[in-house]
XYZ file of C-alpha atoms in Angstrom:
469
model
C 17.949 38.648 12.781
C 21.555 37.847 13.565
C 21.158 39.313 17.030
C 18.691 36.679 18.211
C 20.282 33.797 16.374
C 17.350 33.270 14.001
C 19.523 33.592 10.903
C 21.824 30.843 12.162
C 18.883 28.546 12.912
C 16.994 29.155 9.672
C 19.680 29.445 7.026
C 19.872 27.202 3.965
C 20.582 24.319 6.313
C 18.485 24.230 9.488
C 20.452 24.166 12.730
C 19.704 22.279 15.963
C 16.938 24.059 17.841
C 15.093 25.347 14.782
C 11.310 24.989 15.198
C 9.641 23.481 12.129
C 5.903 23.320 12.682
C 5.523 21.288 15.866
C 8.991 19.742 15.629
C 12.404 20.863 16.899
C 15.407 20.061 14.677
C 18.134 17.936 16.290
C 20.515 17.327 13.382
C 20.768 16.990 9.638
C 20.629 13.335 8.626
C 20.903 13.336 4.820
C 21.733 16.159 2.387
C 20.197 15.577 -1.011
C 20.245 17.624 -4.232
C 16.598 18.695 -3.835
C 15.908 18.422 -0.120
C 17.486 17.667 3.235
C 16.334 15.141 5.805
C 16.582 16.084 9.474
C 16.060 14.193 12.694
C 13.730 16.142 14.960
C 11.495 15.709 18.008
C 7.960 16.840 18.689
C 8.133 19.962 20.827
C 5.545 18.697 23.323
C 5.747 14.896 23.336
C 9.412 14.398 22.432
C 8.496 11.726 19.855
C 11.215 11.567 17.147
C 10.380 12.446 13.562
C 12.047 12.752 10.167
C 11.712 16.195 8.579
C 12.112 16.477 4.823
C 12.688 20.142 3.880
C 13.031 21.461 0.341
C 16.182 23.492 -0.380
C 15.589 27.279 -0.810
C 16.813 27.396 -4.410
C 14.509 24.510 -5.363
C 11.476 25.859 -3.458
C 11.245 28.759 -5.920
C 10.508 26.338 -8.788
C 6.739 25.894 -9.088
C 6.895 22.323 -10.423
C 9.287 21.149 -7.697
C 7.135 22.811 -5.057
C 3.962 21.136 -6.309
C 5.716 17.776 -6.599
C 6.913 18.060 -3.008
C 3.396 18.870 -1.795
C 2.087 15.990 -3.859
C 4.388 13.590 -2.029
C 2.860 14.703 1.278
C -0.671 14.213 -0.069
C 0.246 10.799 -1.486
C 1.758 9.522 1.756
C -1.124 10.817 3.851
C -3.526 8.827 1.705
C -1.570 5.567 1.761
C -2.070 4.235 5.270
C -0.279 0.888 5.636
C 2.097 -0.765 8.130
C 4.782 -1.043 5.442
C 4.538 2.547 4.143
C 6.158 5.379 6.094
C 3.578 7.433 8.034
C 3.174 11.188 7.526
C 2.767 13.130 10.788
C 2.173 16.541 9.227
C 3.380 19.041 6.669
C 3.555 22.785 6.113
C 5.883 25.634 5.195
C 8.681 27.579 6.866
C 8.452 31.354 7.139
C 10.513 31.705 3.945
C 8.084 29.519 1.995
C 10.094 26.292 2.030
C 7.749 23.320 2.419
C 8.423 20.432 4.801
C 7.016 16.983 5.502
C 7.192 15.434 8.979
C 7.264 11.618 8.932
C 7.715 8.902 11.499
C 11.354 8.315 12.411
C 12.506 4.884 11.242
C 15.208 3.210 13.313
C 17.098 0.963 10.968
C 18.895 1.090 7.631
C 17.911 0.897 3.999
C 18.472 -2.287 2.048
C 21.304 -0.758 0.010
C 23.257 -0.129 3.226
C 22.418 -3.618 4.451
C 23.703 -5.194 1.228
C 26.896 -3.152 1.499
C 27.591 -4.390 5.028
C 26.460 -8.018 4.892
C 26.157 -9.021 1.241
C 23.271 -10.819 -0.545
C 20.237 -12.172 1.293
C 19.082 -15.772 1.240
C 16.014 -16.589 -0.917
C 13.840 -16.972 2.210
C 15.010 -13.593 3.514
C 14.276 -12.054 0.131
C 10.777 -13.549 0.175
C 10.110 -12.103 3.643
C 11.156 -8.642 2.429
C 9.174 -8.838 -0.793
C 6.002 -9.984 0.994
C 6.071 -6.680 2.871
C 7.132 -4.521 -0.076
C 4.440 -6.221 -2.146
C 1.791 -5.488 0.491
C 2.757 -1.802 0.365
C 2.651 -1.738 -3.437
C -0.725 -3.502 -3.441
C -2.198 -0.662 -1.381
C -0.540 2.024 -3.526
C -1.697 0.460 -6.795
C -5.227 -0.070 -5.469
C -5.280 3.641 -4.596
C -4.170 4.505 -8.120
C -0.556 5.380 -7.300
C 2.607 4.003 -8.908
C 5.833 4.613 -6.965
C 8.216 4.880 -9.974
C 11.371 4.944 -7.830
C 11.327 1.622 -6.019
C 14.915 0.698 -5.179
C 17.009 -0.693 -2.336
C 17.635 2.811 -0.938
C 13.888 3.407 -0.614
C 13.178 0.265 1.417
C 14.118 0.647 5.075
C 14.503 -2.405 7.293
C 13.449 -1.509 10.815
C 15.421 -2.535 13.878
C 14.246 -5.959 15.037
C 11.470 -5.879 17.625
C 9.144 -8.378 19.225
C 7.424 -9.033 15.935
C 10.696 -9.621 14.098
C 12.268 -7.448 11.399
C 10.032 -5.572 8.988
C 10.498 -3.070 6.203
C 8.851 0.169 5.157
C 8.617 1.759 1.731
C 9.653 5.431 1.662
C 10.132 8.337 -0.768
C 7.084 8.750 -3.001
C 8.585 11.968 -4.379
C 8.125 10.938 -8.019
C 4.969 8.868 -7.504
C 2.283 9.356 -10.125
C -1.444 8.708 -10.126
C -2.844 5.969 -12.326
C -6.443 7.223 -12.246
C -8.002 10.710 -12.277
C -8.291 12.143 -8.797
C -5.526 9.991 -7.335
C -2.523 11.706 -5.753
C -0.084 12.611 -8.532
C -2.649 12.430 -11.329
C -2.085 16.079 -12.232
C -0.014 17.273 -15.172
C 3.174 17.730 -13.136
C 4.813 14.904 -15.038
C 4.086 14.542 -18.728
C 4.823 11.975 -21.359
C 8.430 12.526 -22.415
C 9.681 13.438 -18.934
C 12.027 10.879 -17.359
C 11.848 10.506 -13.578
C 13.370 7.803 -11.407
C 16.717 6.156 -10.760
C 18.581 4.745 -13.825
C 19.616 1.504 -12.083
C 15.947 0.606 -11.501
C 14.010 2.302 -14.304
C 11.716 0.316 -16.568
C 12.110 0.762 -20.343
C 8.841 2.702 -20.597
C 10.118 5.182 -17.985
C 13.297 5.745 -19.979
C 11.187 6.383 -23.097
C 9.098 8.898 -21.137
C 5.895 6.888 -21.525
C 3.041 6.888 -19.030
C 3.812 4.414 -16.203
C 1.474 1.885 -14.653
C 1.638 -0.727 -11.886
C 3.800 -2.993 -14.053
C 6.441 -0.244 -14.087
C 6.879 -0.832 -10.355
C 7.042 -4.595 -10.967
C 10.060 -4.079 -13.231
C 11.721 -2.268 -10.325
C 10.758 -5.183 -8.081
C 12.664 -7.425 -10.486
C 15.719 -5.172 -10.187
C 15.370 -5.241 -6.387
C 15.020 -9.045 -6.388
C 18.158 -9.422 -8.498
C 20.078 -7.048 -6.243
C 18.979 -8.693 -2.986
C 19.868 -12.159 -4.302
C 23.239 -11.259 -5.837
C 24.386 -8.063 -4.110
C 24.524 -6.163 -7.411
C 22.031 -4.615 -9.862
C 21.366 -6.474 -13.126
C 22.604 -3.595 -15.290
C 25.625 -1.411 -14.507
C 27.575 1.194 -16.435
C 29.871 4.175 -16.139
C 27.234 6.635 -17.403
C 23.487 7.083 -17.084
C 23.113 6.619 -20.850
C 24.955 3.287 -20.762
C 22.691 1.936 -18.021
C 19.562 3.155 -19.786
C 20.579 1.470 -23.048
C 20.962 -1.837 -21.235
C 17.482 -1.514 -19.710
C 16.131 -0.793 -23.184
C 17.961 -3.414 -25.233
C 20.227 -5.822 -23.316
C 18.851 -9.210 -22.245
C 18.740 -9.343 -18.448
C 21.198 -11.703 -16.750
C 20.007 -14.555 -14.549
C 20.567 -14.181 -10.801
C 21.776 -17.790 -10.888
C 24.842 -16.646 -12.827
C 26.064 -14.786 -9.731
C 24.492 -16.598 -6.742
C 23.155 -20.034 -5.753
C 19.641 -19.414 -7.036
C 17.178 -21.971 -8.394
C 15.944 -21.948 -11.984
C 12.418 -21.235 -10.702
C 13.650 -18.104 -8.922
C 15.588 -17.080 -12.043
C 12.329 -17.328 -14.000
C 10.463 -15.014 -11.595
C 13.157 -12.337 -11.823
C 13.432 -12.587 -15.615
C 9.670 -12.229 -16.056
C 9.745 -9.044 -13.971
C 12.560 -7.691 -16.170
C 10.906 -8.224 -19.542
C 11.187 -5.187 -21.802
C 7.497 -5.007 -22.710
C 5.242 -4.452 -19.723
C 2.555 -6.714 -21.223
C 4.995 -9.620 -20.793
C 5.549 -8.988 -17.066
C 3.329 -10.066 -14.197
C -0.094 -8.395 -14.348
C -0.004 -7.370 -10.690
C 1.957 -7.776 -7.480
C -0.176 -10.683 -6.237
C 0.641 -12.822 -9.271
C 4.331 -12.025 -8.799
C 4.271 -12.946 -5.101
C 2.464 -16.207 -5.783
C 5.211 -17.329 -8.172
C 7.911 -16.043 -5.822
C 6.502 -18.109 -2.944
C 6.419 -21.182 -5.139
C 9.996 -20.609 -6.332
C 11.377 -20.131 -2.806
C 9.231 -22.582 -0.851
C 8.406 -25.119 -3.516
C 4.716 -24.306 -3.346
C 4.469 -25.563 0.229
C 3.291 -22.282 1.712
C -0.344 -21.207 1.401
C -1.025 -18.098 -0.643
C -2.346 -15.526 1.772
C -3.867 -13.231 -0.813
C -7.524 -12.404 0.009
C -9.887 -14.154 -2.380
C -13.402 -12.923 -1.713
C -15.495 -10.125 -0.273
C -18.216 -10.752 2.297
C -21.207 -8.588 3.322
C -22.927 -9.767 6.517
C -26.238 -8.169 7.528
C -27.732 -8.855 10.956
C -31.295 -7.835 11.722
C -32.074 -6.496 15.212
C -35.431 -6.709 16.971
C -36.760 -6.042 20.440
C -37.517 -8.915 22.794
C -41.121 -8.931 21.576
C -41.129 -7.260 18.158
C -44.687 -8.152 17.197
C -45.943 -8.661 13.629
C -45.094 -5.118 12.509
C -41.530 -5.401 13.786
C -41.017 -8.728 12.019
C -42.365 -7.275 8.789
C -39.899 -4.376 9.035
C -37.072 -6.840 9.632
C -38.046 -8.972 6.635
C -38.285 -5.864 4.459
C -34.861 -4.735 5.579
C -33.281 -8.097 4.759
C -35.032 -8.222 1.383
C -33.634 -4.778 0.591
C -30.179 -5.920 1.678
C -30.429 -8.946 -0.612
C -31.528 -6.828 -3.579
C -28.750 -4.241 -3.094
C -26.138 -6.993 -2.697
C -27.214 -8.593 -5.973
C -27.091 -5.215 -7.752
C -23.525 -4.720 -6.472
C -22.428 -8.054 -7.959
C -22.580 -10.286 -4.869
C -24.232 -13.690 -4.435
C -26.351 -14.365 -1.360
C -24.858 -17.555 0.067
C -26.339 -17.790 3.566
C -29.846 -16.744 4.645
C -31.224 -17.044 8.169
C -34.302 -15.813 9.957
C -32.568 -12.542 10.884
C -29.347 -12.443 8.849
C -27.775 -12.938 5.462
C -24.289 -13.332 4.043
C -23.497 -12.233 0.487
C -20.099 -12.855 -1.128
C -18.222 -12.190 -4.359
C -14.887 -13.427 -5.639
C -12.398 -10.594 -6.029
C -11.326 -9.800 -9.605
C -7.649 -10.208 -10.497
C -7.546 -6.691 -11.925
C -6.537 -4.226 -9.195
C -8.823 -1.438 -10.367
C -11.906 -3.669 -10.731
C -11.218 -5.206 -7.325
C -11.104 -1.762 -5.746
C -14.322 -0.708 -7.509
C -16.115 -3.818 -6.225
C -15.098 -3.124 -2.638
C -16.228 0.498 -2.961
C -19.639 -0.599 -4.313
C -20.150 -2.975 -1.415
C -19.179 -0.309 1.128
C -21.771 1.958 -0.514
C -24.333 -0.814 -0.034
C -23.383 -1.034 3.627
C -23.883 2.720 4.047
C -27.252 2.552 2.305
C -28.418 -0.234 4.648
C -27.355 1.612 7.795
C -28.972 4.902 6.832
C -32.605 5.926 6.612
C -35.641 4.315 8.162
C -34.155 0.836 8.432
C -30.961 1.998 10.123
C -32.186 1.196 13.633
C -32.733 -2.495 12.850
C -29.718 -3.527 10.759
C -26.028 -3.971 11.585
C -23.576 -4.588 8.722
C -20.018 -5.935 8.592
C -17.823 -6.068 5.443
C -14.692 -8.216 5.243
C -12.191 -9.668 2.736
C -10.841 -13.196 3.237
C -10.603 -16.582 1.559
C -13.882 -18.303 0.696
C -14.749 -21.672 2.271
C -15.840 -24.715 0.295
C -19.015 -24.528 -1.771
C -20.692 -27.321 0.167
C -20.214 -25.564 3.465
C -21.190 -22.204 2.029
C -24.697 -23.394 1.259
C -25.328 -24.808 4.704
C -27.381 -23.201 7.442
C -25.981 -20.167 9.288
C -25.168 -22.183 12.400
C -23.135 -24.607 10.327
C -21.485 -21.753 8.449
C -20.304 -20.270 11.702
C -17.953 -23.232 12.098
C -17.175 -23.875 8.441
C -13.829 -25.175 7.271
C -12.068 -23.842 4.218
C -10.870 -25.758 1.175
C -7.510 -26.514 2.801
C -9.145 -28.106 5.843
C -8.485 -25.124 8.119
C -11.207 -23.513 10.143
C -11.718 -19.934 9.017
C -12.479 -17.859 5.938
C -15.575 -15.806 5.202
C -17.840 -18.633 6.296
C -16.383 -18.644 9.801
C -18.477 -15.683 10.917
C -17.272 -15.396 14.546
C -13.775 -14.619 13.262
C -14.788 -11.378 11.576
C -18.385 -10.306 12.211
C -18.325 -7.300 14.523
C -21.198 -6.387 16.830
C -21.126 -2.679 16.133
C -24.637 -2.001 17.378
C -27.856 -1.128 15.586
C -27.449 0.972 12.472
C -23.677 0.484 12.369
C -21.434 -0.324 9.392
C -18.197 -1.984 10.459
C -15.452 -2.824 7.949
C -12.198 -4.679 8.436
C -8.871 -3.244 7.357
C -8.701 -5.706 4.454
C -12.026 -4.426 3.085
C -11.136 -0.744 3.544
C -7.537 -0.920 2.302
C -6.820 1.705 -0.336
C -10.250 3.331 0.070
C -9.524 5.362 3.200
C -9.634 8.646 1.294
C -13.061 7.833 -0.175
C -14.933 7.088 3.062
C -15.237 8.691 6.489
C -14.011 6.093 8.987
C -12.946 5.817 12.610
C -11.382 2.912 14.564
C -13.700 0.696 16.592
C -12.511 0.995 20.219
C -11.081 -2.256 21.539
C -11.362 -4.039 18.187
C -8.165 -4.560 16.209
C -8.305 -3.666 12.525
C -12.015 -2.718 12.650
C -13.448 0.617 11.506
C -16.800 2.333 11.617
C -17.848 3.852 8.288
C -20.256 6.780 8.430
C -20.283 8.431 4.999
C -18.743 8.895 1.557
C -16.288 11.760 1.264
């Protein structure tokens, strides 16, 4: 081995030139206690990547090995612009597993705080909007991060669309529901995982985490971004943990020019009992927007789900063709009602059914899945050649407009006086062809692993759905 240089390339630390799957190592970027992160390039395309490789001594531990593989499975499932993208994963010849991820040009928020100091409230809001969007997708998919901290949020180098951040390192993520990534028995009640500076009290006690565990960490991150320091500090892990468990959290306003409203948001996140925190990330973001902007900014959280069914006929369908079309629309109406939707618009060859989205993340996800199942049912079987279906999530227009004729609905205005929303059909209805089910990214978000989908060519954020997995 030493004669051909393989031992030098594939020792405990990989050397430049080592081939890892489809990627060639360029340099070691970060050496951690469990794994190392390398910068690499794809052997054929030259596209840069980040390779996370487990250390040899750790790879022999079954639990660590399974947890590492679980991180790869978790990240592959969570497709979102603000979550790092997995490019592939596998094992070296000696059994060490690796994950190849997109290379992020930028720096984590901890490094940014160290170089420039605290962020302004508006900057903090911009960051948290993106972190919150990533957490929304993870929680909807049944995954809690459990190690959200400044080091795991990377701000990308500024581009044409302005600065943005990505959430990384789901190494200790755990599933909230059976079948979700991390829902195995790898981590049990009584096992403490996470970073002491950001851990919620229930994590320290070894209790089962949920989405509100991440919201406590969001509170720690908010405090740190606003003041440049974490809310609780100590010389030992035990000292920090005891403060998380028992000490009243300080107000950011004690260390930075922060409003009382913003203090209140942070303190609610940092409450000891999870029942006293925000119920979900959307409720937190709504209060954060109000605290930073004085309530002037519109809340951009989707509010309703829409199912649009368009009947298709030939130029001269004849009586039999019209009867088939009517039967298809009647079936669509019945299935929509069974799924919990209300038929709000009915035309001679179309219908629109809508439902307000529940506040509970799990119920909201279940509703979207039911409606996607309805869409599949309508685009399969004998009626598939005459129906086209589109599913979308957006705000719902005013009740008066929603009960108007389809032509009027196509130009409806929402409650705020802005044209758009579910009732503005041209903005979201996709002509996918006969027998096609098209869903928007907002309707599919968090359900990608449950349905077989493919992008609609030439249509941004539109996907064809063909089956349940």
